[in-house]
PDB file of C-alpha atoms in Angstrom:
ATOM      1  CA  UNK O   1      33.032   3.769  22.134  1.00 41.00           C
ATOM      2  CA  UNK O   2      31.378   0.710  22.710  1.00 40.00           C
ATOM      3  CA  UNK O   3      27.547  -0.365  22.405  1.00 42.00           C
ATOM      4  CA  UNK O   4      26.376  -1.832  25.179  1.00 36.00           C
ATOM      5  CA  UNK O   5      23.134  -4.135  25.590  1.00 38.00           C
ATOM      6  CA  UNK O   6      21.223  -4.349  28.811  1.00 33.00           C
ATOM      7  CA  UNK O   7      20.043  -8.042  29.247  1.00 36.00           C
ATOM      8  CA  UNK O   8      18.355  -9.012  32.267  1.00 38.00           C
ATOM      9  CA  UNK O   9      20.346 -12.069  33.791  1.00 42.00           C
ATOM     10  CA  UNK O  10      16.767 -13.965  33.990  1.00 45.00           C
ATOM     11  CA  UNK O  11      16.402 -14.012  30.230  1.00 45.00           C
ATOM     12  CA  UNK O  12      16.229 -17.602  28.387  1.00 47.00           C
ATOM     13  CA  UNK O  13      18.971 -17.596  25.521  1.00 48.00           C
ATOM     14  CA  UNK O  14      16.049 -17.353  23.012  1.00 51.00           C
ATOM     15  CA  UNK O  15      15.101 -13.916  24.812  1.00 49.00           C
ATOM     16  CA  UNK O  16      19.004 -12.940  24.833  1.00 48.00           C
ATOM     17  CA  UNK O  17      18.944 -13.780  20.509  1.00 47.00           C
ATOM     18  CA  UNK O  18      15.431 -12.190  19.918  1.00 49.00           C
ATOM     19  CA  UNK O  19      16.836  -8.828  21.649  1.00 53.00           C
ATOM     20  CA  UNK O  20      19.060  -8.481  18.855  1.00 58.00           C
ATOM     21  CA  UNK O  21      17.170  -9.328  15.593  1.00 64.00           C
ATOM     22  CA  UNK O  22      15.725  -5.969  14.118  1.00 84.00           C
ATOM     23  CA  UNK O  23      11.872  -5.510  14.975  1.00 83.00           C
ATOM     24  CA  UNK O  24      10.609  -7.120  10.949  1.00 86.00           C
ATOM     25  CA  UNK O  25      12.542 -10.006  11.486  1.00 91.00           C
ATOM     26  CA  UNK O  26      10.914 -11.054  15.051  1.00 91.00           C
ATOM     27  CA  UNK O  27       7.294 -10.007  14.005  1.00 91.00           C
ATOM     28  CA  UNK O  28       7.822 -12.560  11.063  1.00 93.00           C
ATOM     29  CA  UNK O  29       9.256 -15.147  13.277  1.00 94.00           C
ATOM     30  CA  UNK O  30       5.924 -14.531  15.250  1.00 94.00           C
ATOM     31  CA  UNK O  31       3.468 -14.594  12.069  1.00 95.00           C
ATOM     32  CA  UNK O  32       5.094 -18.040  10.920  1.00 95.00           C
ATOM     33  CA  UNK O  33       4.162 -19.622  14.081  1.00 95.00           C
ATOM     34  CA  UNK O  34       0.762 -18.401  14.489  1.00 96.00           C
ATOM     35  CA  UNK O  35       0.204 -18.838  10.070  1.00 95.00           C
ATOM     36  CA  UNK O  36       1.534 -22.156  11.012  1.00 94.00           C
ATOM     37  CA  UNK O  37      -0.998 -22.922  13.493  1.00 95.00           C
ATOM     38  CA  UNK O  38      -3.812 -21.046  11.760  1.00 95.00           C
ATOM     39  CA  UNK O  39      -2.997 -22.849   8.630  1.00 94.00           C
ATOM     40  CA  UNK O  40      -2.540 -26.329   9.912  1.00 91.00           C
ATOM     41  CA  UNK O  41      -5.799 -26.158  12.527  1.00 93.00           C
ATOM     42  CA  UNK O  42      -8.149 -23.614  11.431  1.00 93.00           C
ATOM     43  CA  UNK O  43      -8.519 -23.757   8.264  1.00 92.00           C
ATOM     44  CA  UNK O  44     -11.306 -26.443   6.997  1.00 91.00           C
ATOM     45  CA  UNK O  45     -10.739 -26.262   3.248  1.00 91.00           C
ATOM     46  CA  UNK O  46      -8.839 -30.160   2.195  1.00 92.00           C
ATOM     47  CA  UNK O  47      -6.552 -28.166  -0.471  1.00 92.00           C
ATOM     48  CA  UNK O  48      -4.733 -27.027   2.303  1.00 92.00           C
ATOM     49  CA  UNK O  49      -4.094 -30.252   4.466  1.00 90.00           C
ATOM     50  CA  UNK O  50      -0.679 -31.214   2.976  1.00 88.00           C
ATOM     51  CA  UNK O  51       1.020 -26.911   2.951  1.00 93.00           C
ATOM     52  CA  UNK O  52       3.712 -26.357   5.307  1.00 92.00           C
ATOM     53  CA  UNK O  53       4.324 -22.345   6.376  1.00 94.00           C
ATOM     54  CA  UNK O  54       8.191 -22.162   5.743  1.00 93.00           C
ATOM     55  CA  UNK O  55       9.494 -18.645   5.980  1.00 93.00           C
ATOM     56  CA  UNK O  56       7.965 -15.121   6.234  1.00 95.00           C
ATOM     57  CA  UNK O  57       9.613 -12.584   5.275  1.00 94.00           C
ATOM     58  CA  UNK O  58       7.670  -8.838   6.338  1.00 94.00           C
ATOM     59  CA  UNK O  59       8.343  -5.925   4.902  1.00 92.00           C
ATOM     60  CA  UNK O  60      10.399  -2.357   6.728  1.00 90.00           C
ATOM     61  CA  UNK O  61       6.884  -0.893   7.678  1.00 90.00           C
ATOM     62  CA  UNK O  62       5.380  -3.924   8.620  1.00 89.00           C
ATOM     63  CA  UNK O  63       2.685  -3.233   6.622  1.00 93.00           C
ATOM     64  CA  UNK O  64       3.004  -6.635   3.601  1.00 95.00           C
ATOM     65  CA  UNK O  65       4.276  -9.838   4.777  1.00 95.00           C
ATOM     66  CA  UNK O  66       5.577 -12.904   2.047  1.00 95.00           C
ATOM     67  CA  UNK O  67       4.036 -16.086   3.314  1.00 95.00           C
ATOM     68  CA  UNK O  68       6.383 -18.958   1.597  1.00 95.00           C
ATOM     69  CA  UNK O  69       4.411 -22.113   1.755  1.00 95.00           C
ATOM     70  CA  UNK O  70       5.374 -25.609   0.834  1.00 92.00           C
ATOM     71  CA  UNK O  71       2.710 -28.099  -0.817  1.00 91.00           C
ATOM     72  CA  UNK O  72       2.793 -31.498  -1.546  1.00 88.00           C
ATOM     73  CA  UNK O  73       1.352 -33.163  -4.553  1.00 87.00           C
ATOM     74  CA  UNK O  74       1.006 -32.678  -8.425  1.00 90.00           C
ATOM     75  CA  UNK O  75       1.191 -29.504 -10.181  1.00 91.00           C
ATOM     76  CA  UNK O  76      -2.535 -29.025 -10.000  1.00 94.00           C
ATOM     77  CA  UNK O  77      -2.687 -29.620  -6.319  1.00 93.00           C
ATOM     78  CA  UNK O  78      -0.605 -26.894  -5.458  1.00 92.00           C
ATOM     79  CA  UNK O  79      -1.946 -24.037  -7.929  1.00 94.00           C
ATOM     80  CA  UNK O  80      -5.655 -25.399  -6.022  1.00 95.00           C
ATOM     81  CA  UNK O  81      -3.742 -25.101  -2.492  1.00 95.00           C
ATOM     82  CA  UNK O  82      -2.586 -22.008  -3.274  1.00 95.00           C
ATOM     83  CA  UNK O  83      -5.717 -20.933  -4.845  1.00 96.00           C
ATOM     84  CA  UNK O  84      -7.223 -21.519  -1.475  1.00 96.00           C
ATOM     85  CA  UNK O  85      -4.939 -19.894   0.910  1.00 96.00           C
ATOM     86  CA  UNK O  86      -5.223 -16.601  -1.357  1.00 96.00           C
ATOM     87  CA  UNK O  87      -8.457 -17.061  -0.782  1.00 96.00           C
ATOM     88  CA  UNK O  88      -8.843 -17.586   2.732  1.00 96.00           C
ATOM     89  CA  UNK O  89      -5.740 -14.781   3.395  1.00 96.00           C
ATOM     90  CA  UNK O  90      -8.155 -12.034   4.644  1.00 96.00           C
ATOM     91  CA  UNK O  91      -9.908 -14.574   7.436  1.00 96.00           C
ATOM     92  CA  UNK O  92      -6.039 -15.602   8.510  1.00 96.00           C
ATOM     93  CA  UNK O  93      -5.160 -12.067   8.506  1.00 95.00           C
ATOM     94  CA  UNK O  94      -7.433 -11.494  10.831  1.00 95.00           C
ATOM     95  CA  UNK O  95      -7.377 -14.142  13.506  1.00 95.00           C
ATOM     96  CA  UNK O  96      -3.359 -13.150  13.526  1.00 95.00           C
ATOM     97  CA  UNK O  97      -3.908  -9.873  14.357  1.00 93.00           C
ATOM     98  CA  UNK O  98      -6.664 -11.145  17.242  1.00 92.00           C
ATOM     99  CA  UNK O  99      -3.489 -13.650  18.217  1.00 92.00           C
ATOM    100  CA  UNK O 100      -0.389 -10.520  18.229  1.00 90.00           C
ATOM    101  CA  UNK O 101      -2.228  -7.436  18.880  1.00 87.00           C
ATOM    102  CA  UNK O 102       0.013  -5.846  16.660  1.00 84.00           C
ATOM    103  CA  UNK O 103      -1.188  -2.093  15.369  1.00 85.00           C
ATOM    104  CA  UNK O 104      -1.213  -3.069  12.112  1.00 89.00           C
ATOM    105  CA  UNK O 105      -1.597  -6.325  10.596  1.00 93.00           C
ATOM    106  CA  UNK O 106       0.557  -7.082   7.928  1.00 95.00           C
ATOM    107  CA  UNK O 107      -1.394  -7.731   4.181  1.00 96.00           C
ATOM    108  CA  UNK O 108      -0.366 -11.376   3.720  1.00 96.00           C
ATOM    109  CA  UNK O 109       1.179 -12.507   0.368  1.00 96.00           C
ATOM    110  CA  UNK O 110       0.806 -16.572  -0.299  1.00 96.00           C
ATOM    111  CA  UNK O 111       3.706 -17.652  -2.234  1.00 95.00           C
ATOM    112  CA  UNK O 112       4.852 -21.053  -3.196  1.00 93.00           C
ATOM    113  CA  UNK O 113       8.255 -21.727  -1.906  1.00 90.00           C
ATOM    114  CA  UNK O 114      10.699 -23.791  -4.485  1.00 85.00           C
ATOM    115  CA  UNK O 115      13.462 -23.913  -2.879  1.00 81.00           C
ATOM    116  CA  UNK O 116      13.194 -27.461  -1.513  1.00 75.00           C
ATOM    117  CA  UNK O 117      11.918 -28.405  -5.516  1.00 72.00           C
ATOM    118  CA  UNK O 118      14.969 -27.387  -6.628  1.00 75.00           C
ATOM    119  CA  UNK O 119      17.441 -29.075  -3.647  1.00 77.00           C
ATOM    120  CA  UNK O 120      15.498 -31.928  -5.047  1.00 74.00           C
ATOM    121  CA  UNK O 121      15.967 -31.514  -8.697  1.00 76.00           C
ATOM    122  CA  UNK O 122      19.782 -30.762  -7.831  1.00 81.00           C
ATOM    123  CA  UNK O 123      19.997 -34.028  -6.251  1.00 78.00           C
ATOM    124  CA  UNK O 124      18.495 -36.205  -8.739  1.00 80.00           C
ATOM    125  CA  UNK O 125      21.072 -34.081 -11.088  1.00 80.00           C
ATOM    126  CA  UNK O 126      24.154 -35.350  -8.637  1.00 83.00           C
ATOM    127  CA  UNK O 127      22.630 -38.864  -8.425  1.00 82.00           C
ATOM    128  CA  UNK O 128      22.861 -39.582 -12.252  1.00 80.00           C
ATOM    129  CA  UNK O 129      26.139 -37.665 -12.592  1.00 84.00           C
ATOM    130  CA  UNK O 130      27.148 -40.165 -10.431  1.00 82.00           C
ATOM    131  CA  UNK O 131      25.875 -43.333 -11.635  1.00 79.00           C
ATOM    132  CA  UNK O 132      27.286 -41.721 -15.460  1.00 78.00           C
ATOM    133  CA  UNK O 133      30.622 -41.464 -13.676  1.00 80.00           C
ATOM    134  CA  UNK O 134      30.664 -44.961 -12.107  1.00 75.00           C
ATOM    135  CA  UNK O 135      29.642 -46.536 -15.461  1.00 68.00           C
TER     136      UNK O 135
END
């Protein structure tokens, strides 16, 4: 037997996708955009000016959302950046949840996202592999 998927003919191809993620995947594609916003506009503290909101990942119940954020500058700058959006989590949680009108907000989790430190670190790796190889 098949499964069949009602889509209304009128729908824009992002509709058409978002009708068949699971519910915690589009509420997080929702919270980055608005943490993005909230983050980048709202928020008046200068440790925060260089983070970037790259993924959010929510949890089953909806109830705890991971908050991956990318920060430029040294070592100290990002443990203060971080520092501060810990600290400002409860006043973001709460203008998101004035934004989605979702029943519950999700708790939100600020944590610093390494993957792009390590695609870096990987390619400086490659780069003098190479230059050892062309010696």
């Amino acid at each position: 037997m098949q499964d069949f998927v009602h889509t209304n003919k009128d729908q824009s191809p992002k509709t058409k996708v978002q009708s068949f993620m699971r519910r915690p995947e589009r509420v997080a594609e929702l919270l980055r955009e608005e943490i993005s916003e909230i983050v980048g506009y709202e928020l008046e503290d200068p440790r925060v000016l260089a983070v970037t909101v790259t993924d959010v990942r929510v949890s089953e119940n909806l109830r705890d959302a991971s908050v991956y954020v990318l920060v430029e500058g040294s070592e100290e700058e990002i443990l203060d950046a971080l520092a501060a959006l810990r600290h400002a989590a409860p006043y973001v949680r709460k203008q998101v949840g004035f934004s989605l009108n979702l029943r519950h907000t999700p708790e939100l989790h600020f944590i610093r996202d390494t993957v792009e430190e390590s695609g870096v670190r990987v390619d400086k790796l490659l780069e003098e592999i190479g230059e050892r190889n062309s010696e």
